Coordinates of N, CA and C and ligand atoms in Angstrom, one line a residue:
M1 N -91.4 3.8 1.9 CA -90.3 3.5 2.9 C -89.5 4.8 3.0
N2 N -89.2 5.1 4.3 CA -88.4 6.3 4.6 C -87.1 5.9 5.3
I3 N -86.0 6.4 4.7 CA -84.7 6.0 5.2 C -83.9 7.2 5.6
V4 N -83.1 7.1 6.7 CA -82.1 8.1 7.1 C -80.7 7.5 6.9
L5 N -79.8 8.3 6.2 CA -78.4 7.8 6.1 C -77.6 8.7 7.0
F6 N -76.8 8.0 7.8 CA -75.9 8.7 8.7 C -74.4 8.4 8.3
G7 N -73.5 9.3 8.7 CA -72.1 9.1 8.4 C -71.4 10.5 8.4
P8 N -70.2 10.5 8.7 CA -69.4 11.8 8.7 C -69.3 12.3 7.2
P9 N -68.9 13.6 7.0 CA -68.7 14.0 5.7 C -67.6 13.1 5.0
G10 N -67.9 12.7 3.8 CA -67.0 11.8 3.1 C -67.3 10.3 3.2
A11 N -68.4 10.0 4.0 CA -68.7 8.6 4.2 C -69.3 8.0 2.9
G12 N -69.8 8.8 2.0 CA -70.4 8.3 0.8 C -71.9 8.3 0.9
K13 N -72.5 9.2 1.7 CA -73.9 9.2 1.9 C -74.6 9.6 0.6
G14 N -74.0 10.6 -0.1 CA -74.6 11.1 -1.3 C -74.6 10.1 -2.4
T15 N -73.5 9.4 -2.6 CA -73.4 8.3 -3.6 C -74.4 7.2 -3.3
Q16 N -74.4 6.8 -2.1 CA -75.3 5.7 -1.7 C -76.8 6.1 -1.8
A17 N -77.1 7.3 -1.4 CA -78.5 7.8 -1.5 C -78.9 7.8 -2.9
A18 N -78.1 8.2 -3.9 CA -78.5 8.2 -5.3 C -78.7 6.8 -5.8
Y19 N -77.9 5.8 -5.3 CA -78.1 4.4 -5.6 C -79.5 3.9 -5.1
I20 N -79.8 4.2 -3.8 CA -81.0 3.7 -3.2 C -82.2 4.4 -3.9
R21 N -82.1 5.7 -4.3 CA -83.1 6.4 -4.9 C -83.5 5.7 -6.2
D22 N -82.5 5.3 -7.0 CA -82.8 4.7 -8.3 C -83.3 3.3 -8.1
K23 N -82.7 2.5 -7.2 CA -83.1 1.1 -7.0 C -84.5 1.0 -6.4
F24 N -84.9 1.8 -5.5 CA -86.2 1.6 -4.8 C -87.2 2.7 -5.1
S25 N -86.9 3.6 -6.1 CA -87.8 4.6 -6.5 C -88.2 5.6 -5.4
L26 N -87.2 6.0 -4.7 CA -87.5 6.9 -3.5 C -86.9 8.3 -3.9
C27 N -87.3 9.3 -3.2 CA -86.7 10.6 -3.5 C -85.5 10.8 -2.6
H28 N -84.5 11.5 -3.1 CA -83.2 11.7 -2.3 C -83.3 13.1 -1.8
I29 N -83.3 13.3 -0.5 CA -83.3 14.6 0.1 C -82.0 14.9 0.7
S30 N -81.1 15.6 0.0 CA -79.9 16.1 0.6 C -80.1 17.5 1.1
T31 N -80.1 17.7 2.4 CA -80.3 19.1 2.9 C -79.2 20.0 2.5
G32 N -78.0 19.4 2.4 CA -76.8 20.2 1.9 C -77.1 20.7 0.5
N33 N -77.6 19.8 -0.4 CA -77.9 20.2 -1.8 C -79.0 21.2 -1.9
L34 N -80.0 21.0 -1.0 CA -81.1 22.0 -1.0 C -80.6 23.4 -0.7
L35 N -79.7 23.4 0.3 CA -79.2 24.7 0.8 C -78.3 25.3 -0.3
R36 N -77.4 24.5 -0.9 CA -76.5 25.0 -2.0 C -77.3 25.5 -3.2
N37 N -78.5 24.8 -3.5 CA -79.3 25.4 -4.6 C -79.8 26.7 -4.3
E38 N -80.2 26.9 -3.0 CA -80.7 28.3 -2.6 C -79.6 29.3 -2.7
V39 N -78.4 28.9 -2.4 CA -77.3 29.8 -2.5 C -77.0 30.2 -4.0
A40 N -77.0 29.1 -4.8 CA -76.7 29.3 -6.2 C -77.8 30.2 -6.9
E41 N -79.0 30.1 -6.4 CA -80.1 30.9 -7.0 C -80.2 32.3 -6.4
G42 N -79.4 32.5 -5.4 CA -79.4 33.8 -4.7 C -80.7 34.2 -4.0
T43 N -81.4 33.2 -3.6 CA -82.7 33.5 -2.8 C -82.3 34.2 -1.5
P44 N -83.3 34.8 -0.8 CA -83.1 35.4 0.5 C -82.5 34.4 1.5
L45 N -83.1 33.1 1.4 CA -82.6 32.1 2.3 C -81.2 31.8 2.0
G46 N -80.9 31.6 0.7 CA -79.5 31.3 0.3 C -78.5 32.4 0.8
Q47 N -79.0 33.6 0.7 CA -78.1 34.7 1.2 C -77.8 34.6 2.7
R48 N -78.8 34.2 3.4 CA -78.7 34.1 4.9 C -77.7 32.9 5.3
V49 N -77.7 31.8 4.4 CA -77.0 30.6 4.9 C -75.6 30.5 4.2
S50 N -75.3 31.3 3.2 CA -74.1 31.1 2.4 C -72.8 31.0 3.3
A51 N -72.7 32.0 4.2 CA -71.4 32.1 5.0 C -71.4 31.0 6.0
I52 N -72.6 30.6 6.5 CA -72.6 29.5 7.5 C -72.1 28.2 6.9
I53 N -72.6 27.9 5.7 CA -72.2 26.7 5.0 C -70.7 26.7 4.7
D54 N -70.2 27.9 4.2 CA -68.8 28.0 3.8 C -67.9 27.8 5.0
A55 N -68.4 28.1 6.2 CA -67.6 28.0 7.4 C -67.7 26.6 8.0
G56 N -68.6 25.8 7.4 CA -68.8 24.4 8.0 C -69.6 24.4 9.2
Q57 N -70.4 25.4 9.5 CA -71.2 25.5 10.7 C -72.6 25.0 10.3
L58 N -73.5 24.8 11.4 CA -74.8 24.3 11.1 C -75.8 25.5 10.9
V59 N -76.7 25.3 10.0 CA -77.8 26.3 9.7 C -78.8 26.1 10.8
S60 N -79.6 27.1 11.1 CA -80.5 27.0 12.3 C -81.6 26.0 12.0
D61 N -82.1 25.4 13.1 CA -83.1 24.3 13.0 C -84.4 24.9 12.3
D62 N -84.8 26.1 12.7 CA -86.0 26.6 12.1 C -86.0 26.6 10.6
L63 N -84.8 27.1 10.0 CA -84.7 27.2 8.6 C -84.7 25.8 8.0
M64 N -84.0 24.8 8.7 CA -83.9 23.5 8.2 C -85.2 22.8 8.1
F65 N -86.1 23.0 9.1 CA -87.4 22.4 9.1 C -88.3 23.0 8.0
E66 N -88.1 24.3 7.8 CA -88.9 24.9 6.8 C -88.6 24.3 5.4
I67 N -87.3 24.2 5.1 CA -87.0 23.6 3.7 C -87.3 22.1 3.6
L68 N -87.1 21.4 4.8 CA -87.4 20.0 4.8 C -88.9 19.7 4.5
E69 N -89.7 20.4 5.3 CA -91.1 20.1 5.2 C -91.6 20.4 3.8
K70 N -91.1 21.5 3.2 CA -91.5 21.9 1.8 C -91.1 20.7 0.8
R71 N -89.9 20.2 1.1 CA -89.4 19.1 0.1 C -90.2 17.8 0.3
I72 N -90.5 17.4 1.6 CA -91.1 16.1 1.8 C -92.5 16.1 1.2
K73 N -93.1 17.3 1.1 CA -94.5 17.4 0.6 C -94.6 17.3 -0.9
Q74 N -93.4 17.4 -1.6 CA -93.4 17.3 -3.1 C -93.8 15.9 -3.6
Q75 N -94.4 15.9 -4.8 CA -95.0 14.7 -5.3 C -94.0 13.5 -5.4
D76 N -92.7 13.8 -5.8 CA -91.8 12.7 -6.0 C -91.4 12.0 -4.7
C77 N -91.8 12.5 -3.6 CA -91.5 11.9 -2.3 C -92.7 11.0 -1.9
E78 N -93.7 10.9 -2.7 CA -94.9 10.1 -2.3 C -94.6 8.6 -1.9
N79 N -93.6 8.1 -2.6 CA -93.2 6.7 -2.4 C -92.3 6.5 -1.3
G80 N -91.8 7.6 -0.7 CA -90.8 7.6 0.4 C -89.6 8.3 0.0
F81 N -88.7 8.5 1.0 CA -87.5 9.3 0.8 C -86.3 8.8 1.5
I82 N -85.1 9.3 1.1 CA -83.9 9.0 1.8 C -83.4 10.3 2.3
L83 N -83.2 10.5 3.6 CA -82.6 11.7 4.1 C -81.1 11.6 4.2
D84 N -80.4 12.6 3.6 CA -79.0 12.6 3.6 C -78.5 13.9 4.1
G85 N -78.0 13.9 5.4 CA -77.6 15.2 6.0 C -78.6 15.7 7.0
F86 N -79.6 14.9 7.3 CA -80.7 15.3 8.2 C -81.2 14.1 8.9
P87 N -81.4 14.0 10.2 CA -81.1 15.0 11.2 C -79.6 15.1 11.6
R88 N -79.2 16.2 12.0 CA -77.8 16.4 12.4 C -77.6 16.7 13.9
T89 N -78.7 16.9 14.6 CA -78.6 17.2 16.0 C -79.8 16.4 16.7
E90 N -79.7 16.3 18.0 CA -80.8 15.6 18.7 C -82.1 16.4 18.6
V91 N -82.0 17.7 18.6 CA -83.2 18.6 18.4 C -83.9 18.3 17.1
Q92 N -83.0 18.1 16.0 CA -83.6 17.8 14.7 C -84.2 16.4 14.7
A93 N -83.6 15.5 15.4 CA -84.1 14.1 15.3 C -85.5 14.1 16.0
K94 N -85.7 14.8 17.1 CA -87.0 14.8 17.8 C -88.0 15.6 16.9
G95 N -87.5 16.7 16.4 CA -88.4 17.5 15.5 C -88.8 16.7 14.3
L96 N -87.9 15.9 13.8 CA -88.3 15.1 12.6 C -89.4 14.1 12.9
D97 N -89.3 13.5 14.0 CA -90.4 12.6 14.4 C -91.7 13.3 14.5
A98 N -91.7 14.5 15.1 CA -92.9 15.3 15.2 C -93.5 15.7 13.8
L99 N -92.5 16.1 13.0 CA -92.9 16.6 11.6 C -93.5 15.4 10.8
L100 N -92.9 14.3 10.9 CA -93.4 13.1 10.2 C -94.7 12.6 10.7
S101 N -94.8 12.6 12.0 CA -96.1 12.1 12.6 C -97.3 13.0 12.2
K102 N -97.0 14.3 12.0 CA -98.0 15.2 11.5 C -98.5 14.8 10.1
H103 N -97.6 14.2 9.4 CA -98.0 13.8 8.0 C -98.3 12.3 7.9
G104 N -98.4 11.7 9.1 CA -98.7 10.2 9.1 C -97.5 9.4 8.6
L105 N -96.3 9.8 8.8 CA -95.1 9.1 8.3 C -94.2 8.7 9.5
T106 N -93.3 7.8 9.2 CA -92.2 7.5 10.2 C -90.9 7.1 9.4
I107 N -89.8 7.1 10.2 CA -88.6 6.6 9.6 C -88.6 5.1 9.8
D108 N -88.3 4.3 8.7 CA -88.3 2.8 8.8 C -87.0 2.3 9.1
I109 N -85.9 2.9 8.6 CA -84.6 2.4 8.9 C -83.6 3.6 8.9
A110 N -82.6 3.5 9.8 CA -81.5 4.5 9.8 C -80.2 3.7 9.6
I111 N -79.5 4.1 8.6 CA -78.2 3.4 8.2 C -77.0 4.2 8.5
I112 N -76.1 3.7 9.3 CA -74.9 4.5 9.5 C -73.7 3.9 8.7
I113 N -73.1 4.7 7.9 CA -72.0 4.3 7.0 C -70.7 4.6 7.8
V114 N -70.0 3.5 8.3 CA -68.9 3.7 9.1 C -67.6 3.8 8.3
V115 N -66.8 4.9 8.5 CA -65.6 5.1 7.8 C -64.5 5.6 8.7
E116 N -63.3 5.0 8.5 CA -62.1 5.5 9.4 C -61.8 6.9 9.1
E117 N -61.6 7.6 10.2 CA -61.3 9.1 10.1 C -60.3 9.5 9.1
E118 N -59.2 8.8 9.0 CA -58.1 9.2 8.1 C -58.5 9.2 6.7
A119 N -59.4 8.2 6.3 CA -59.8 8.1 4.9 C -60.7 9.4 4.5
L120 N -61.3 10.0 5.5 CA -62.3 11.0 5.2 C -61.6 12.3 4.6
V121 N -60.4 12.6 5.1 CA -59.7 13.8 4.6 C -59.4 13.7 3.2
T122 N -58.8 12.5 2.8 CA -58.4 12.3 1.4 C -59.7 12.3 0.5
R123 N -60.7 11.7 1.0 CA -62.0 11.6 0.2 C -62.5 13.0 -0.1
I124 N -62.6 13.8 1.0 CA -63.3 15.1 0.9 C -62.4 16.1 0.1
T125 N -61.1 16.2 0.5 CA -60.3 17.3 -0.1 C -60.0 17.1 -1.5
G126 N -60.2 15.9 -2.0 CA -60.0 15.6 -3.5 C -61.2 15.7 -4.4
R127 N -62.4 16.0 -3.8 CA -63.5 16.0 -4.7 C -63.7 17.3 -5.4
F128 N -64.2 17.2 -6.7 CA -64.5 18.4 -7.5 C -65.6 18.1 -8.5
T129 N -66.3 19.1 -8.9 CA -67.4 18.9 -9.9 C -67.2 19.7 -11.1
C130 N -67.8 19.3 -12.2 CA -67.8 20.1 -13.4 C -68.8 21.3 -13.2
A131 N -68.3 22.5 -13.5 CA -69.1 23.7 -13.2 C -70.2 23.8 -14.2
N132 N -70.1 23.1 -15.3 CA -71.2 23.1 -16.3 C -72.3 22.1 -16.1
C133 N -71.9 20.8 -16.0 CA -73.0 19.8 -15.9 C -73.1 19.1 -14.5
G134 N -72.2 19.5 -13.6 CA -72.3 18.9 -12.2 C -71.7 17.5 -12.0
A135 N -71.1 16.9 -13.1 CA -70.5 15.6 -12.9 C -69.5 15.6 -11.8
G136 N -69.5 14.6 -11.0 CA -68.5 14.6 -9.9 C -67.3 13.8 -10.2
Y137 N -66.1 14.3 -9.7 CA -64.8 13.7 -9.9 C -64.0 13.7 -8.6
H138 N -62.9 13.0 -8.6 CA -62.0 13.0 -7.4 C -60.6 12.9 -7.9
D139 N -59.7 13.8 -7.3 CA -58.3 13.9 -7.8 C -57.6 12.5 -7.8
V140 N -57.9 11.6 -6.8 CA -57.2 10.3 -6.7 C -58.1 9.2 -7.2
F141 N -59.4 9.2 -6.8 CA -60.2 8.0 -7.0 C -61.0 8.0 -8.3
A142 N -61.3 9.2 -8.8 CA -62.1 9.3 -10.0 C -61.7 10.5 -10.8
P143 N -60.5 10.6 -11.4 CA -60.1 11.7 -12.1 C -60.8 11.8 -13.5
T144 N -60.7 12.9 -14.2 CA -61.3 12.9 -15.6 C -60.4 12.1 -16.5
A145 N -60.9 11.6 -17.6 CA -60.1 10.8 -18.5 C -59.0 11.6 -19.1
V146 N -59.3 12.8 -19.5 CA -58.3 13.8 -20.0 C -58.2 14.9 -19.0
A147 N -57.0 15.1 -18.5 CA -56.8 16.1 -17.4 C -57.5 17.4 -17.8
G148 N -58.3 17.9 -16.9 CA -58.9 19.3 -17.1 C -60.1 19.3 -18.0
V149 N -60.6 18.2 -18.5 CA -61.7 18.2 -19.4 C -62.8 17.2 -18.8
C150 N -64.0 17.7 -18.7 CA -65.1 16.9 -18.2 C -65.5 15.8 -19.1
D151 N -65.5 14.6 -18.6 CA -65.8 13.4 -19.4 C -67.2 13.5 -20.0
A152 N -68.1 14.1 -19.2 CA -69.5 14.1 -19.6 C -69.9 15.1 -20.6
C153 N -69.3 16.4 -20.5 CA -69.8 17.4 -21.3 C -68.6 18.2 -22.0
G154 N -67.4 17.9 -21.7 CA -66.3 18.5 -22.4 C -65.9 19.9 -21.8
S155 N -66.6 20.3 -20.8 CA -66.3 21.6 -20.2 C -64.9 21.6 -19.5
T156 N -64.2 22.7 -19.5 CA -62.9 22.8 -18.8 C -63.0 23.6 -17.5
Q157 N -64.3 23.9 -17.1 CA -64.5 24.6 -15.9 C -64.9 23.7 -14.7
F158 N -64.2 23.7 -13.6 CA -64.5 22.9 -12.5 C -64.7 23.7 -11.2
S159 N -65.4 23.1 -10.2 CA -65.5 23.9 -9.0 C -65.3 22.9 -7.8
R160 N -64.8 23.5 -6.7 CA -64.7 22.7 -5.5 C -65.5 23.4 -4.4
R161 N -66.1 22.6 -3.5 CA -66.9 23.2 -2.4 C -66.0 23.9 -1.5
E162 N -66.3 25.1 -1.1 CA -65.6 25.9 -0.2 C -65.4 25.2 1.1
D163 N -66.4 24.5 1.6 CA -66.4 23.8 2.9 C -65.6 22.4 2.8
D164 N -65.1 22.1 1.6 CA -64.3 20.9 1.5 C -62.8 21.1 1.8
K165 N -62.5 22.4 2.0 CA -61.1 22.7 2.3 C -60.7 22.0 3.6
A166 N -59.4 21.6 3.8 CA -59.0 20.8 4.9 C -59.3 21.5 6.3
E167 N -59.1 22.8 6.3 CA -59.4 23.5 7.6 C -60.9 23.5 8.0
T168 N -61.7 23.7 7.0 CA -63.2 23.7 7.3 C -63.7 22.3 7.6
L169 N -63.1 21.3 6.9 CA -63.4 20.0 7.1 C -63.3 19.6 8.6
K170 N -62.2 20.2 9.2 CA -62.0 19.9 10.7 C -63.2 20.3 11.5
S171 N -63.8 21.5 11.2 CA -64.9 21.9 12.0 C -66.1 21.0 11.7
R172 N -66.3 20.6 10.4 CA -67.4 19.8 10.1 C -67.3 18.4 10.8
L173 N -66.1 17.9 10.8 CA -65.9 16.6 11.5 C -66.2 16.7 13.0
A174 N -65.7 17.9 13.6 CA -65.9 18.1 15.0 C -67.4 18.2 15.3
I175 N -68.1 18.9 14.5 CA -69.6 19.0 14.7 C -70.2 17.6 14.5
Y176 N -69.8 16.9 13.6 CA -70.3 15.5 13.4 C -70.2 14.7 14.7
H177 N -69.0 14.7 15.3 CA -68.8 13.9 16.5 C -69.5 14.5 17.7
E178 N -69.6 15.8 17.8 CA -70.2 16.4 19.0 C -71.7 16.4 18.9
Q179 N -72.2 16.7 17.7 CA -73.7 16.9 17.6 C -74.5 15.8 16.9
T180 N -73.8 15.2 15.8 CA -74.6 14.3 15.0 C -74.5 12.8 15.5
A181 N -73.3 12.4 15.9 CA -73.1 11.0 16.4 C -74.0 10.8 17.6
P182 N -74.2 11.7 18.5 CA -75.1 11.5 19.6 C -76.6 11.2 19.2
V183 N -76.9 11.5 18.0 CA -78.3 11.2 17.5 C -78.5 9.7 17.3
L184 N -77.5 9.0 17.1 CA -77.6 7.5 16.7 C -78.4 6.7 17.7
P185 N -78.2 7.0 19.1 CA -79.0 6.2 20.1 C -80.5 6.4 19.9
H186 N -80.9 7.5 19.4 CA -82.3 7.8 19.2 C -82.9 6.7 18.3
Y187 N -82.1 6.3 17.3 CA -82.6 5.3 16.3 C -82.4 3.9 16.8
K188 N -81.3 3.8 17.6 CA -81.0 2.5 18.1 C -82.1 2.0 19.1
Q189 N -82.5 3.0 19.9 CA -83.6 2.7 20.9 C -84.9 2.3 20.2
K190 N -85.1 2.8 19.0 CA -86.3 2.4 18.2 C -86.1 1.0 17.5
G191 N -84.9 0.5 17.6 CA -84.6 -0.8 17.0 C -84.4 -0.8 15.5
I192 N -84.2 0.5 14.9 CA -84.1 0.6 13.4 C -82.8 1.0 12.9
L193 N -81.7 1.0 13.8 CA -80.4 1.4 13.4 C -79.6 0.3 12.9
R194 N -79.1 0.4 11.7 CA -78.2 -0.6 11.1 C -76.9 0.0 10.6
S195 N -75.8 -0.8 10.6 CA -74.5 -0.2 10.3 C -73.9 -0.9 9.0
V196 N -73.3 -0.2 8.2 CA -72.6 -0.8 7.1 C -71.1 -0.3 7.1
D197 N -70.2 -1.1 6.5 CA -68.8 -0.8 6.5 C -68.5 0.0 5.3
G198 N -68.3 1.3 5.5 CA -68.0 2.3 4.5 C -66.6 2.3 3.9
M199 N -65.8 1.4 4.4 CA -64.4 1.3 3.9 C -64.3 0.3 2.7
Q200 N -65.5 -0.3 2.4 CA -65.5 -1.2 1.3 C -65.6 -0.4 0.0
S201 N -65.6 -1.1 -1.2 CA -65.8 -0.4 -2.4 C -67.3 0.2 -2.5
I202 N -67.5 1.2 -3.3 CA -68.8 1.7 -3.5 C -69.9 0.6 -3.7
D203 N -69.5 -0.3 -4.7 CA -70.5 -1.3 -5.0 C -70.8 -2.3 -3.8
Q204 N -69.7 -2.6 -3.1 CA -69.9 -3.4 -1.9 C -70.8 -2.8 -0.9
V205 N -70.6 -1.5 -0.7 CA -71.5 -0.8 0.3 C -72.9 -0.8 -0.2
S206 N -73.1 -0.5 -1.5 CA -74.5 -0.5 -2.1 C -75.1 -1.9 -1.9
T207 N -74.4 -3.0 -2.1 CA -74.9 -4.3 -2.0 C -75.4 -4.5 -0.5
Q208 N -74.6 -4.1 0.4 CA -74.9 -4.2 1.8 C -76.2 -3.5 2.2
I209 N -76.3 -2.2 1.7 CA -77.4 -1.4 1.9 C -78.7 -2.0 1.3
D210 N -78.5 -2.5 0.1 CA -79.5 -3.2 -0.7 C -80.1 -4.3 0.1
S211 N -79.3 -5.2 0.8 CA -79.8 -6.3 1.5 C -80.6 -5.8 2.7
L212 N -80.1 -4.7 3.4 CA -80.8 -4.2 4.5 C -82.2 -3.7 4.2
V213 N -82.2 -3.0 3.0 CA -83.5 -2.4 2.6 C -84.5 -3.5 2.2
N214 N -83.9 -4.5 1.5 CA -84.8 -5.6 1.0 C -85.3 -6.4 2.2
E215 N -84.5 -6.7 3.2 CA -84.9 -7.4 4.4 C -86.1 -6.6 5.0
L216 N -86.0 -5.3 5.1 CA -87.0 -4.5 5.7 C -88.3 -4.6 4.8
K217 N -88.1 -4.6 3.5 CA -89.3 -4.6 2.6 C -90.1 -5.9 2.8
Q218 N -89.3 -7.0 3.0 CA -90.0 -8.3 3.2 C -90.8 -8.4 4.5
L219 N -90.3 -7.6 5.5 CA -91.0 -7.6 6.8 C -92.3 -6.7 6.7
T220 N -92.3 -5.8 5.8 CA -93.5 -4.8 5.7 C -94.5 -5.2 4.7
Ligands
AMP1 P1 -73.7 18.4 3.5 O1 -73.8 18.6 2.0 O2 -74.6 17.5 4.0 O3 -72.3 18.2 3.9 O4 -74.1 19.9 4.1 C1 -73.3 21.0 3.8 C2 -73.6 22.1 4.8 O5 -75.0 22.5 4.8 C3 -73.4 21.7 6.3 O6 -72.0 21.9 6.6 C4 -74.3 22.8 7.0 O7 -73.7 24.1 6.9 C5 -75.5 22.8 6.1 N1 -76.5 21.7 6.5 C6 -76.9 20.6 5.7 N2 -77.8 19.9 6.4 C7 -77.9 20.5 7.6 C8 -78.7 20.3 8.7 N3 -79.5 19.2 8.8 N4 -78.7 21.1 9.8 C9 -77.9 22.3 9.7 N5 -77.1 22.6 8.7 C10 -77.1 21.7 7.6

């Protein structure tokens, strides 16, 4: 089963993708994470995209398809995948169909996580991660138990994504509305677009997604 998760930055795509990955044994493909890994490893691709990501702009389609195809072909995706952060433009949506059909695959369901705009700013600007083990936290919703100390590994070093700053978030949201939201009709026309209320608790959103995926499994 192959799933696409849609939603603006802060909708909870990463959190829900990790849930679906574990529940249905799929691989989680976050194109943002793939790019950030390239940057962290200092690869030539990472060096090319670093400033683009920090500015909240989109990386070129050519590069995106290159890393996506490489990832989809890996063994842990054999059972299917959840795309988080791809496609982000109509060109990417059409290109994705072509890429998948080349490999005899299709998207089975596209899920849009709907969140009110005002909630996104608080959600995004408050997030931070442990620089040592990568555990995720939030200033308001999920602080560390002891201030300044990672619950998971005890490290006192934390980092925040450069593109999570309020100013950059504005560009990311604008790009979402201008370029990514128009992709939704592509999946609606195929009859595979479903919507969940992302203003509920994380568990409630997971339960809703769970029923959508289970419904689909029963049909196939
Ligand atoms: P994300 O973690 O999904 O918020 O992605 C972080 C950043 O990675 C984005 O703001 C873009 O700069 C880049 N990025 C991730 N996915 C894509 C994509 N499908 N197309 C172009 N750029 C992307």
